Short mmCIF file of C-alpha atoms in Angstrom, two decimals:
data_model
loop_
_atom_site.label_atom_id
_atom_site.label_comp_id
_atom_site.label_asym_id
_atom_site.label_seq_id
_atom_site.Cartn_x
_atom_site.Cartn_y
_atom_site.Cartn_z
CA MET A 12 115.00 65.49 91.63
CA SER A 13 116.40 62.95 94.04
CA ALA A 14 115.71 63.55 97.78
CA GLY A 15 117.74 66.53 99.01
CA ARG A 16 119.60 67.11 95.64
CA LEU A 17 118.67 69.38 92.73
CA ALA A 18 119.97 68.79 89.05
CA GLY A 19 122.37 66.32 90.55
CA ARG A 20 124.80 68.82 91.89
CA TYR A 21 122.86 71.16 94.43
CA LEU A 22 122.53 69.50 97.81
CA LEU A 23 119.82 71.26 99.71
CA LEU A 24 121.07 71.64 103.35
CA ARG A 25 118.52 73.57 105.25
CA PRO A 26 115.64 75.98 104.52
CA LEU A 27 116.25 79.73 104.93
CA GLY A 28 112.73 81.19 104.75
CA ALA A 29 109.37 80.27 103.49
CA GLY A 30 106.30 82.11 102.14
CA GLY A 31 102.95 81.24 100.51
CA MET A 32 104.43 80.52 97.19
CA GLY A 33 108.18 79.84 97.66
CA LYS A 34 110.89 78.47 99.99
CA VAL A 35 114.65 79.37 100.00
CA TRP A 36 117.22 76.81 100.81
CA GLN A 37 120.84 76.86 101.65
CA ALA A 38 122.39 74.52 99.40
CA ARG A 39 125.86 73.24 98.53
CA ASP A 40 127.09 73.35 94.67
CA GLU A 41 129.01 70.03 94.79
CA MET A 42 130.42 70.64 91.45
CA LEU A 43 132.11 74.04 92.30
CA GLU A 44 132.13 73.48 96.12
CA ARG A 45 130.46 76.50 97.23
CA ASP A 46 127.53 77.25 99.16
CA VAL A 47 124.64 78.84 97.32
CA ALA A 48 121.05 79.89 97.90
CA VAL A 49 118.24 78.01 95.93
CA LYS A 50 114.75 79.54 95.55
CA GLU A 51 112.12 77.08 95.16
CA LEU A 52 108.76 78.06 93.63
CA THR A 53 105.75 76.41 95.25
CA LEU A 54 102.16 77.10 94.18
CA PRO A 55 99.26 77.08 96.53
CA GLU A 56 96.48 74.62 95.96
CA GLY A 57 93.39 75.67 94.22
CA MET A 58 95.11 77.95 91.63
CA SER A 59 93.80 77.94 88.10
CA GLU A 60 96.01 77.06 85.22
CA LYS A 61 96.26 80.60 84.19
CA GLU A 62 97.22 81.69 87.54
CA ARG A 63 99.81 78.88 87.85
CA ALA A 64 101.28 79.83 84.41
CA GLU A 65 101.72 83.39 85.48
CA ALA A 66 103.43 82.32 88.75
CA VAL A 67 105.99 80.31 86.86
CA THR A 68 106.27 83.22 84.23
CA ARG A 69 106.96 85.58 87.02
CA ALA A 70 109.72 83.37 88.47
CA VAL A 71 111.24 83.04 84.80
CA ARG A 72 110.99 86.73 84.67
CA GLU A 73 112.92 86.98 87.85
CA ALA A 74 115.72 84.92 86.44
CA GLN A 75 115.83 86.74 83.09
CA ALA A 76 116.16 90.06 84.97
CA MET A 77 118.75 88.96 87.34
CA ALA A 78 120.71 87.24 84.64
CA ARG A 79 121.23 90.70 82.80
CA LEU A 80 122.39 92.36 85.71
CA ARG A 81 125.93 92.53 86.97
CA HIS A 82 126.41 94.86 89.82
CA PRO A 83 127.83 94.40 93.48
CA GLY A 84 124.65 95.76 94.77
CA ILE A 85 122.24 93.31 93.13
CA VAL A 86 122.26 89.48 94.13
CA ALA A 87 124.18 87.46 91.57
CA LEU A 88 122.11 84.61 89.70
CA HIS A 89 124.27 81.47 89.04
CA ASP A 90 121.90 79.14 87.48
CA VAL A 91 118.16 78.27 86.56
CA VAL A 92 116.95 74.63 86.89
CA VAL A 93 113.58 73.46 85.69
CA GLU A 94 112.48 70.23 87.62
CA GLN A 95 108.96 69.16 88.79
CA ASP A 96 107.38 71.43 86.14
CA ARG A 97 108.77 74.56 87.80
CA PRO A 98 111.89 76.70 87.84
CA TRP A 99 114.48 76.68 90.92
CA LEU A 100 116.82 79.68 90.94
CA VAL A 101 120.28 79.23 92.13
CA MET A 102 121.83 82.50 93.57
CA GLU A 103 124.73 83.67 95.54
CA LEU A 104 124.27 83.09 99.37
CA LEU A 105 124.23 86.16 101.23
CA ARG A 106 125.31 86.06 104.88
CA GLY A 107 123.87 88.77 107.19
CA ARG A 108 120.53 90.25 107.60
CA THR A 109 117.94 92.25 106.00
CA LEU A 110 117.54 96.06 106.72
CA GLY A 111 114.10 95.10 107.85
CA ASP A 112 115.45 92.78 110.63
CA THR A 113 118.08 95.38 111.49
CA ILE A 114 115.41 97.98 111.96
CA ARG A 115 113.22 95.56 114.07
CA ASP A 116 116.05 94.67 116.12
CA PHE A 117 118.09 97.76 116.65
CA GLY A 118 115.62 100.62 115.90
CA PRO A 119 116.32 103.79 113.97
CA MET A 120 119.69 104.03 112.18
CA PRO A 121 122.07 106.93 112.29
CA ALA A 122 121.82 109.22 109.37
CA ASP A 123 125.16 108.59 107.95
CA TYR A 124 124.59 104.87 107.76
CA ALA A 125 121.33 105.04 106.30
CA ALA A 126 122.52 107.53 103.78
CA ARG A 127 125.20 105.03 102.77
CA VAL A 128 122.65 102.18 102.53
CA GLY A 129 120.40 104.53 100.28
CA ALA A 130 123.18 105.45 98.11
CA ASP A 131 124.22 101.94 97.58
CA VAL A 132 120.73 100.60 96.80
CA LEU A 133 120.02 103.65 94.49
CA GLU A 134 123.07 102.96 92.56
CA ALA A 135 121.99 99.29 92.03
CA LEU A 136 118.49 100.66 91.10
CA MET A 137 120.24 102.79 88.56
CA ALA A 138 122.03 99.93 86.94
CA ALA A 139 118.81 98.00 86.66
CA HIS A 140 117.12 101.09 85.15
CA ALA A 141 119.81 101.47 82.55
CA GLN A 142 118.92 97.92 81.38
CA GLY A 143 115.30 98.98 81.14
CA LEU A 144 114.20 97.13 84.36
CA GLN A 145 111.96 98.47 87.15
CA HIS A 146 112.46 96.54 90.44
CA ARG A 147 108.85 97.49 91.78
CA ASP A 148 109.21 95.89 95.16
CA VAL A 149 111.95 98.10 96.99
CA LYS A 150 111.41 97.76 100.77
CA PRO A 151 113.47 97.05 103.99
CA GLY A 152 112.90 93.26 103.63
CA ASN A 153 114.48 93.17 100.11
CA VAL A 154 117.67 95.25 101.12
CA PHE A 155 120.41 92.83 102.48
CA LEU A 156 123.25 93.93 104.74
CA THR A 157 126.00 91.32 104.26
CA GLU A 158 128.70 90.60 107.09
CA SER A 159 131.26 91.86 104.78
CA GLY A 160 129.65 95.09 104.49
CA ARG A 161 127.90 94.97 101.06
CA VAL A 162 124.40 96.43 100.74
CA VAL A 163 122.64 94.17 98.19
CA LEU A 164 119.21 94.56 96.55
CA THR A 165 117.39 91.19 96.42
CA ASP A 166 114.16 89.71 94.80
CA PHE A 167 113.65 90.73 91.24
CA GLY A 168 110.72 88.43 91.16
CA ILE A 169 108.25 91.05 89.94
CA ALA A 170 110.90 93.24 88.06
CA ARG A 171 109.32 94.80 84.91
CA GLN A 172 111.00 95.17 81.49
CA GLU A 173 110.05 98.46 79.81
CA GLY A 174 107.55 97.69 77.00
CA GLN A 175 106.85 94.18 78.39
CA ALA A 176 103.28 93.44 79.11
CA THR A 177 102.59 93.62 83.02
CA LEU A 178 101.20 90.47 84.87
CA THR A 179 98.94 92.76 86.81
CA GLN A 180 95.22 92.84 86.02
CA GLN A 181 92.43 94.90 86.87
CA GLY A 182 91.92 94.49 90.66
CA LEU A 183 95.14 92.64 91.03
CA MET A 184 98.06 94.83 92.22
CA VAL A 185 101.70 93.53 92.90
CA GLY A 186 103.90 95.00 95.53
CA SER A 187 104.03 95.60 99.34
CA PRO A 188 101.57 97.93 101.10
CA GLY A 189 103.23 101.10 102.44
CA PHE A 190 106.15 100.90 99.94
CA ILE A 191 104.38 100.97 96.74
CA ALA A 192 104.39 104.64 94.97
CA PRO A 193 101.01 106.21 94.55
CA GLU A 194 101.06 106.08 90.66
CA ARG A 195 101.58 102.30 90.90
CA LEU A 196 98.57 102.15 93.32
CA GLU A 197 96.50 104.01 90.74
CA GLY A 198 97.18 101.14 88.21
CA HIS A 199 99.84 102.86 86.26
CA PRO A 200 103.03 100.98 85.37
CA GLY A 201 105.30 103.50 86.83
CA GLY A 202 109.07 103.92 86.06
CA PRO A 203 112.37 104.72 87.74
CA ALA A 204 110.75 107.31 89.63
CA SER A 205 108.37 104.85 91.14
CA ASP A 206 111.38 102.67 92.64
CA MET A 207 112.77 106.08 93.92
CA TRP A 208 109.58 106.63 95.89
CA SER A 209 109.74 102.89 97.39
CA LEU A 210 113.55 103.65 98.31
CA GLY A 211 112.42 106.87 100.03
CA ALA A 212 109.85 104.92 102.14
CA THR A 213 112.50 102.40 102.87
CA LEU A 214 114.90 104.94 104.21
CA TYR A 215 112.03 106.62 106.13
CA ALA A 216 111.72 103.32 107.99
CA ALA A 217 115.31 103.01 108.61
CA LEU A 218 115.50 106.62 110.00
CA THR A 219 112.60 106.47 112.26
CA GLY A 220 112.24 102.72 112.96
CA THR A 221 108.55 102.61 111.65
CA PRO A 222 107.07 102.75 108.21
CA ALA A 223 105.78 106.05 106.83
CA TYR A 224 102.36 104.67 106.83
CA VAL A 225 101.06 102.10 109.25
CA GLY A 226 97.81 100.39 109.88
CA SER A 227 95.77 97.71 107.84
CA VAL A 228 96.53 97.34 104.19
CA ALA A 229 93.44 99.53 103.23
CA GLU A 230 94.76 102.16 105.78
CA ARG A 231 98.26 102.10 104.36
CA VAL A 232 97.01 102.37 100.77
CA ARG A 233 94.62 105.40 101.70
CA ALA A 234 97.35 107.02 103.39
CA THR A 235 99.75 106.81 100.44
CA LEU A 236 97.26 108.15 98.19
CA THR A 237 95.80 111.25 100.29
CA GLN A 238 98.23 112.08 103.10
CA PRO A 239 100.99 114.67 102.88
CA VAL A 240 104.55 112.99 102.61
CA PRO A 241 105.86 112.56 106.13
CA VAL A 242 109.33 114.19 106.85
CA ALA A 243 111.88 112.10 108.88
CA PRO A 244 114.05 113.90 111.49
CA GLY A 245 117.56 114.72 110.81
CA PRO A 246 119.55 115.78 107.84
CA LEU A 247 118.05 113.21 105.53
CA GLY A 248 114.53 114.42 106.18
CA PRO A 249 114.21 116.88 103.24
CA ILE A 250 116.09 114.30 100.97
CA VAL A 251 113.84 111.54 101.63
CA ALA A 252 110.65 113.77 101.43
CA ALA A 253 111.82 114.76 97.99
CA MET A 254 112.21 111.02 97.04
CA MET A 255 108.73 110.45 98.21
CA ALA A 256 106.90 113.40 96.33
CA GLN A 257 103.41 112.61 95.53
CA ASN A 258 103.85 113.34 91.88
CA PRO A 259 106.74 111.28 90.11
CA ALA A 260 107.70 114.23 88.00
CA ALA A 261 108.58 116.06 91.09
CA ARG A 262 111.10 113.57 92.36
CA PRO A 263 114.72 114.47 91.86
CA GLU A 264 116.98 112.64 89.57
CA SER A 265 118.74 109.62 90.96
CA ARG A 266 122.19 110.97 90.04
CA LEU A 267 121.56 114.07 92.36
CA VAL A 268 120.07 111.95 95.08
CA VAL A 269 123.18 109.71 95.00
CA GLN A 270 125.38 112.63 95.31
CA ALA A 271 123.53 114.06 98.32
CA LEU A 272 123.36 110.75 100.12
CA ARG A 273 127.13 110.17 99.73
CA GLN A 274 127.79 113.56 101.12
CA VAL A 275 125.72 113.01 104.22
CA ALA A 276 127.26 109.45 104.67
CA ALA A 277 130.65 111.09 104.63
CA GLY A 278 129.64 113.22 107.57
CA GLY A 279 129.02 116.40 105.49
CA PRO A 280 125.80 118.53 105.48
CA ALA A 281 122.68 117.50 103.25
CA PRO A 282 122.53 119.67 100.16
CA ALA A 283 119.37 121.10 98.83
CA LEU A 284 118.21 119.16 95.90
CA PRO A 285 116.88 121.17 92.82
CA VAL A 286 112.99 120.86 92.60
CA PRO A 287 112.10 119.68 88.87
CA GLU A 288 109.54 121.69 87.06
CA VAL A 289 106.29 119.80 87.18
CA PRO A 290 103.86 119.84 84.45
CA THR A 291 100.01 120.46 85.30
CA GLN A 292 99.10 116.89 84.32
CA PRO A 293 102.24 114.77 84.35
CA SER A 294 102.40 111.94 81.88
CA GLY A 295 101.82 108.55 83.57
CA THR A 296 99.64 109.78 86.27
CA GLY A 297 96.00 110.55 86.84
CA GLY A 298 93.35 111.11 89.52
CA HIS A 299 92.49 108.54 92.42
CA GLY A 300 89.82 106.85 90.44
CA ARG A 301 90.96 103.29 91.38
CA MET A 302 91.32 104.20 95.17
CA ALA A 303 87.75 102.72 95.94
CA VAL A 304 89.08 99.28 94.62
CA LEU A 305 92.50 99.59 96.39
CA VAL A 306 91.51 100.81 99.84
CA ALA A 307 89.37 97.45 100.33
CA ALA A 308 92.49 95.32 99.33
CA VAL A 309 93.77 92.60 101.68
CA VAL A 310 97.03 90.47 101.37
CA VAL A 311 96.22 87.03 100.28
CA VAL A 312 99.17 85.26 98.90
CA ALA A 313 102.96 85.52 99.62
CA LEU A 314 105.85 84.63 97.36
CA ALA A 315 109.08 83.58 99.28
CA ALA A 316 112.48 85.15 98.25
CA ALA A 317 115.90 84.81 99.68
CA ALA A 318 114.92 87.31 102.32
CA THR A 319 111.66 88.57 101.02
CA THR A 320 108.15 88.12 99.78
CA VAL A 321 105.88 89.57 97.05
CA PHE A 322 102.33 90.32 98.06
CA LEU A 323 99.42 89.81 95.57
CA TRP A 324 96.43 92.03 96.49
CA LEU A 325 93.00 90.80 95.64
CA ARG A 326 89.88 92.95 95.76
CA ASP A 327 87.96 92.14 99.01
CA ARG A 328 85.32 93.90 101.03
CA ASP A 329 86.69 92.86 104.26
CA GLY A 330 90.09 94.75 104.67
CA ALA A 331 90.24 94.61 108.51
CA ALA A 332 93.02 92.74 110.20
CA ALA A 333 92.18 90.00 112.47
CA ALA A 334 92.52 90.36 116.24
CA GLY A 335 95.39 88.48 117.44
CA PHE A 336 98.91 88.77 119.24
CA THR A 337 100.35 92.15 118.40
CA THR A 338 102.88 92.83 121.11
CA PRO A 339 106.22 91.31 120.28
CA MET A 340 107.75 89.08 123.03
CA ASP A 341 111.12 87.41 123.77
CA VAL A 342 110.84 84.08 122.19
CA CYS A 343 113.31 82.57 124.65
CA THR A 344 110.71 83.27 127.25
CA MET A 345 107.99 81.20 125.72
CA ILE A 346 108.68 78.01 127.41
CA SER A 347 109.38 78.45 131.20
CA LYS A 348 112.47 77.39 132.89
CA GLN A 349 110.72 74.85 134.77
CA GLU A 350 109.04 73.32 131.75
CA LEU A 351 112.45 73.23 130.09
CA SER A 352 113.97 71.50 133.04
CA GLY A 353 111.43 68.75 132.79
CA ILE A 354 111.60 68.40 128.96
CA LEU A 355 115.53 68.19 128.99
CA ARG A 356 115.60 66.32 132.15
CA THR A 357 118.17 68.54 133.76
CA ARG A 358 118.42 70.89 136.60
CA ASN A 359 121.50 72.83 135.05
CA LEU A 360 119.70 74.46 132.17
CA PRO A 361 121.87 75.50 129.17
CA GLU A 362 121.94 79.34 128.28
CA ASP A 363 119.17 80.69 126.03
CA GLN A 364 120.39 80.62 122.13
CA PRO A 365 118.32 83.27 120.44
CA ASP A 366 118.64 83.80 116.71
CA ALA A 367 117.04 86.43 114.29
CA ASP A 368 116.37 84.00 111.37
CA GLU A 369 114.89 85.11 108.25
CA ALA A 370 111.81 82.95 108.79
CA GLY A 371 111.24 84.52 112.22
CA PRO A 372 112.84 84.98 115.53
CA GLU A 373 113.74 81.55 117.28
CA CYS A 374 115.47 80.21 120.33
CA ALA A 375 117.23 77.08 121.22
CA TRP A 376 118.48 75.13 124.44
CA THR A 377 120.87 72.51 123.77
CA LEU A 378 122.81 69.89 125.85
CA PRO A 379 125.66 68.69 123.80
CA GLN A 380 126.94 65.99 126.21
CA ALA A 381 123.50 64.50 126.01
CA GLY A 382 122.95 65.08 122.49
CA THR A 383 119.55 66.74 123.13
CA GLY A 384 118.07 70.13 122.20
CA VAL A 385 114.75 71.96 122.21
CA SER A 386 113.94 74.79 119.77
CA ILE A 387 111.06 77.22 119.11
CA GLN A 388 110.46 79.62 116.31
CA VAL A 389 107.70 82.08 115.85
CA GLN A 390 107.32 82.17 112.07
CA LYS A 391 106.39 84.89 109.49
CA ASP A 392 106.15 85.35 105.76
CA SER A 393 109.19 87.00 104.38
CA ASP A 394 107.29 90.39 103.72
CA THR A 395 105.96 90.94 107.28
CA VAL A 396 108.25 93.00 109.66
CA ASP A 397 107.61 90.64 112.48
CA PRO A 398 105.32 87.62 113.35
CA TRP A 399 103.15 89.89 115.49
CA SER A 400 102.22 92.07 112.53
CA MET A 401 100.67 88.87 110.83
CA THR A 402 96.96 88.71 110.33
CA GLU A 403 95.06 85.56 111.20
CA ALA A 404 94.35 85.13 107.45
CA SER A 405 98.04 85.48 106.53
CA ALA A 406 98.89 83.15 109.35
CA ARG A 407 96.56 80.49 108.02
CA LYS A 408 98.07 80.74 104.65
CA LEU A 409 101.70 80.34 106.18
CA TYR A 410 100.50 77.38 108.17
CA GLN A 411 98.98 75.64 105.23
CA SER A 412 102.04 76.50 103.16
CA GLN A 413 104.31 74.68 105.68
CA LYS A 414 101.99 71.81 105.88
CA ARG A 415 102.13 71.40 102.07
CA TRP A 416 105.76 71.97 101.81
CA TRP A 417 106.65 69.38 104.62
CA SER A 418 104.22 66.75 102.96
CA ARG A 419 106.23 66.76 99.83
CA TYR A 420 109.63 65.45 101.19
CA ASP A 421 109.90 62.06 102.86
CA SER A 422 113.64 62.46 103.59
CA LEU A 423 116.18 65.29 104.02
CA ASP A 424 119.72 65.90 105.06
CA TRP A 425 119.68 66.73 108.70
CA THR A 426 122.31 68.34 110.93
CA TRP A 427 122.34 70.18 114.49
CA PRO A 428 126.00 70.82 115.31
CA GLU A 429 125.14 72.49 118.68
CA ILE A 430 124.05 69.09 120.12
CA GLY A 431 126.82 67.05 118.42
CA GLN A 432 125.37 66.11 115.01
CA LYS A 433 127.91 68.10 113.05
CA GLU A 434 127.94 65.86 109.91
CA SER A 435 124.96 66.09 107.64
CA THR A 436 122.91 62.72 107.63
CA LYS A 437 119.80 61.39 105.94
CA ALA A 438 116.59 61.53 108.06
CA ALA A 439 113.37 59.99 106.97
CA ARG A 440 110.20 61.69 107.78
CA THR A 441 107.15 60.06 109.25
CA PRO A 442 103.67 60.75 107.78
CA LEU A 443 102.29 64.11 108.87
CA ARG A 444 99.60 63.74 111.57
CA ASP A 445 96.98 66.53 112.74
CA ILE A 446 97.24 67.44 116.33
CA PRO A 447 93.56 68.86 116.95
CA GLU A 448 94.03 69.49 120.78
CA LEU A 449 96.55 71.83 120.23
CA GLY A 450 96.12 75.66 119.29
CA ASP A 451 93.71 76.53 116.38
CA GLU A 452 95.31 74.00 114.11
CA ALA A 453 98.44 71.99 114.46
CA PHE A 454 100.36 69.09 112.72
CA GLY A 455 103.53 67.11 113.68
CA PHE A 456 105.95 64.50 112.22
CA GLU A 457 109.18 62.76 113.31
CA LEU A 458 112.52 62.27 111.89
CA ALA A 459 114.39 59.03 111.98
CA GLY A 460 118.10 58.35 111.07
CA PRO A 461 119.56 55.65 109.05
CA THR A 462 119.00 52.95 111.48
CA GLY A 463 115.41 53.61 111.63
CA GLN A 464 115.57 55.15 115.23
CA MET A 465 113.41 58.23 115.86
CA HIS A 466 115.53 61.28 117.05
CA THR A 467 113.37 64.36 116.33
CA SER A 468 109.73 65.47 116.68
CA TYR A 469 108.58 68.42 115.15
CA ILE A 470 105.35 70.47 115.67
CA ILE A 471 103.79 73.44 113.71
CA TYR A 472 100.82 74.89 115.29
CA ARG A 473 98.77 78.14 114.75
CA VAL A 474 97.09 80.30 117.47
CA ALA A 475 95.22 83.32 116.06
CA ASN A 476 97.71 85.29 113.93
CA LEU A 477 100.82 83.22 115.05
CA VAL A 478 102.38 80.30 113.36
CA VAL A 479 104.95 78.56 115.78
CA ALA A 480 107.27 75.62 115.03
CA VAL A 481 108.66 73.61 117.95
CA MET A 482 111.40 70.77 117.74
CA TYR A 483 112.75 68.38 120.33
CA THR A 484 115.67 66.22 119.42
CA THR A 485 117.79 63.61 121.30
CA LEU A 486 120.55 61.37 119.88
CA ALA A 487 120.46 59.07 122.97
CA ASP A 488 119.33 55.57 122.71
CA GLY A 489 117.12 55.73 125.88
CA PRO A 490 113.92 57.59 124.89
CA THR A 491 111.29 55.74 123.21
CA ASP A 492 109.46 57.18 120.10
CA GLU A 493 106.49 58.13 122.21
CA ASP A 494 108.70 59.66 124.83
CA ILE A 495 110.17 61.95 122.03
CA ARG A 496 106.73 62.83 120.80
CA GLN A 497 105.48 63.74 124.16
CA ARG A 498 108.55 65.96 124.90
CA ALA A 499 107.84 68.02 121.74
CA LEU A 500 104.23 68.06 122.61
CA ARG A 501 105.03 69.33 126.08
CA ALA A 502 107.22 72.15 124.72
CA ALA A 503 104.40 73.07 122.32
CA GLN A 504 101.68 73.11 124.98
CA ALA A 505 103.93 75.08 127.18
CA SER A 506 104.36 77.85 124.63
CA ILE A 507 100.65 78.21 124.08
CA ARG A 508 100.14 78.52 127.73
CA THR A 509 102.57 81.37 127.78
CA LEU A 510 101.06 83.13 124.65
CA ARG A 511 97.52 82.79 126.21
CA ASP A 512 98.53 83.98 129.66
CA GLY A 513 100.12 87.24 127.92
CA GLY A 514 103.84 86.30 128.03
#
């Protein structure tokens, strides 16, 4: 693969999101002249050959699953490219935001809108189930709300074909805590009714603004297996509760649920769903014999997707979340106005430019006339609701993932239209350097243009459970390389002081 280009035709433009085992790019298909999303599989260091083979198999499985599906509610796969001994998935580029981001930013949804989202997702699931495919990771982060009004189910990375051997081994579960059906937590492969449960949990979060089960991973697993099904307020409450019935045999038929959701979406009353007859010992379920293993689970690896990440759970005796920053804050306040004035060297500060990026909330300040800008982003893996829900362990993994990823590319296509760099240009990366005096751990690097003149300094640091990226850029000829580095460092130091002072 040439720098910045895949298979000689997909020009990688900018990263859209990253997690422990993957990165998603916005790219340009130069042959068909269209923008696409490219999912790059990256593998953590220290994996055994067997684990690496399983991770690649999982990615190929996603491609195979997606290729068989043609539905407006399922993200379309365009191409699969194998380069550098791993697959790259080329998919349609979705513009909008995930349901998870929408819930985070705007809170609970009206019942009619949530009903429409639920019906669209369930119809997409029914199309997959008709092909013998289970999604196995339905959650708010895997439901995408496009700008055109489409509701799209993404990330079939752990989809399972009926009759196909599962990648899950004893002590290793695949899914997202709080959105995994009880029978899957018990080690059973589940079925379409298991996806129904996960969709019910997703709708509960949409209706209330919070997941049905909260707390550490162990607490969420325990609650899923032992607590009564919660009932959301409003007309969808009984429907969602039925979808989340503990026994999969007690959950209603998908067809009937779609009809009920469509009725509420149209402004009508919620119909009563018939209760299926439940056998005493339903097939495919059992007792809670594996709970002792599962309640001690902790999240250890993240697989990035276009808007989501799949979690692999490993057995661990320490299931407690690390202490850290847990109260969300406005990212635009992380660098004070006084500091910004000094960094940008202007008394007339530009307006804040917040953005709810998939990789985490960010804010930028740009001076187009000076070709200068500062940006800061508090990053998250794609499965976590917001950065303040990260644990210290997951933040460390995300930090190391970023460090590994940036070390692999010594050049990239770079642009920042807001400061005047509207055309993509080649940028060379300097070697990564550790910055031991910054936060708990930090590294940085610089970017230089075709003439060799440095224009950007980039710093990524970790403080407790937060991973933060800071960038300073100037297109002016005056600042020296050291001046550019120092301004980025000053911005990073200012944000750390804000965090440690409690915002």
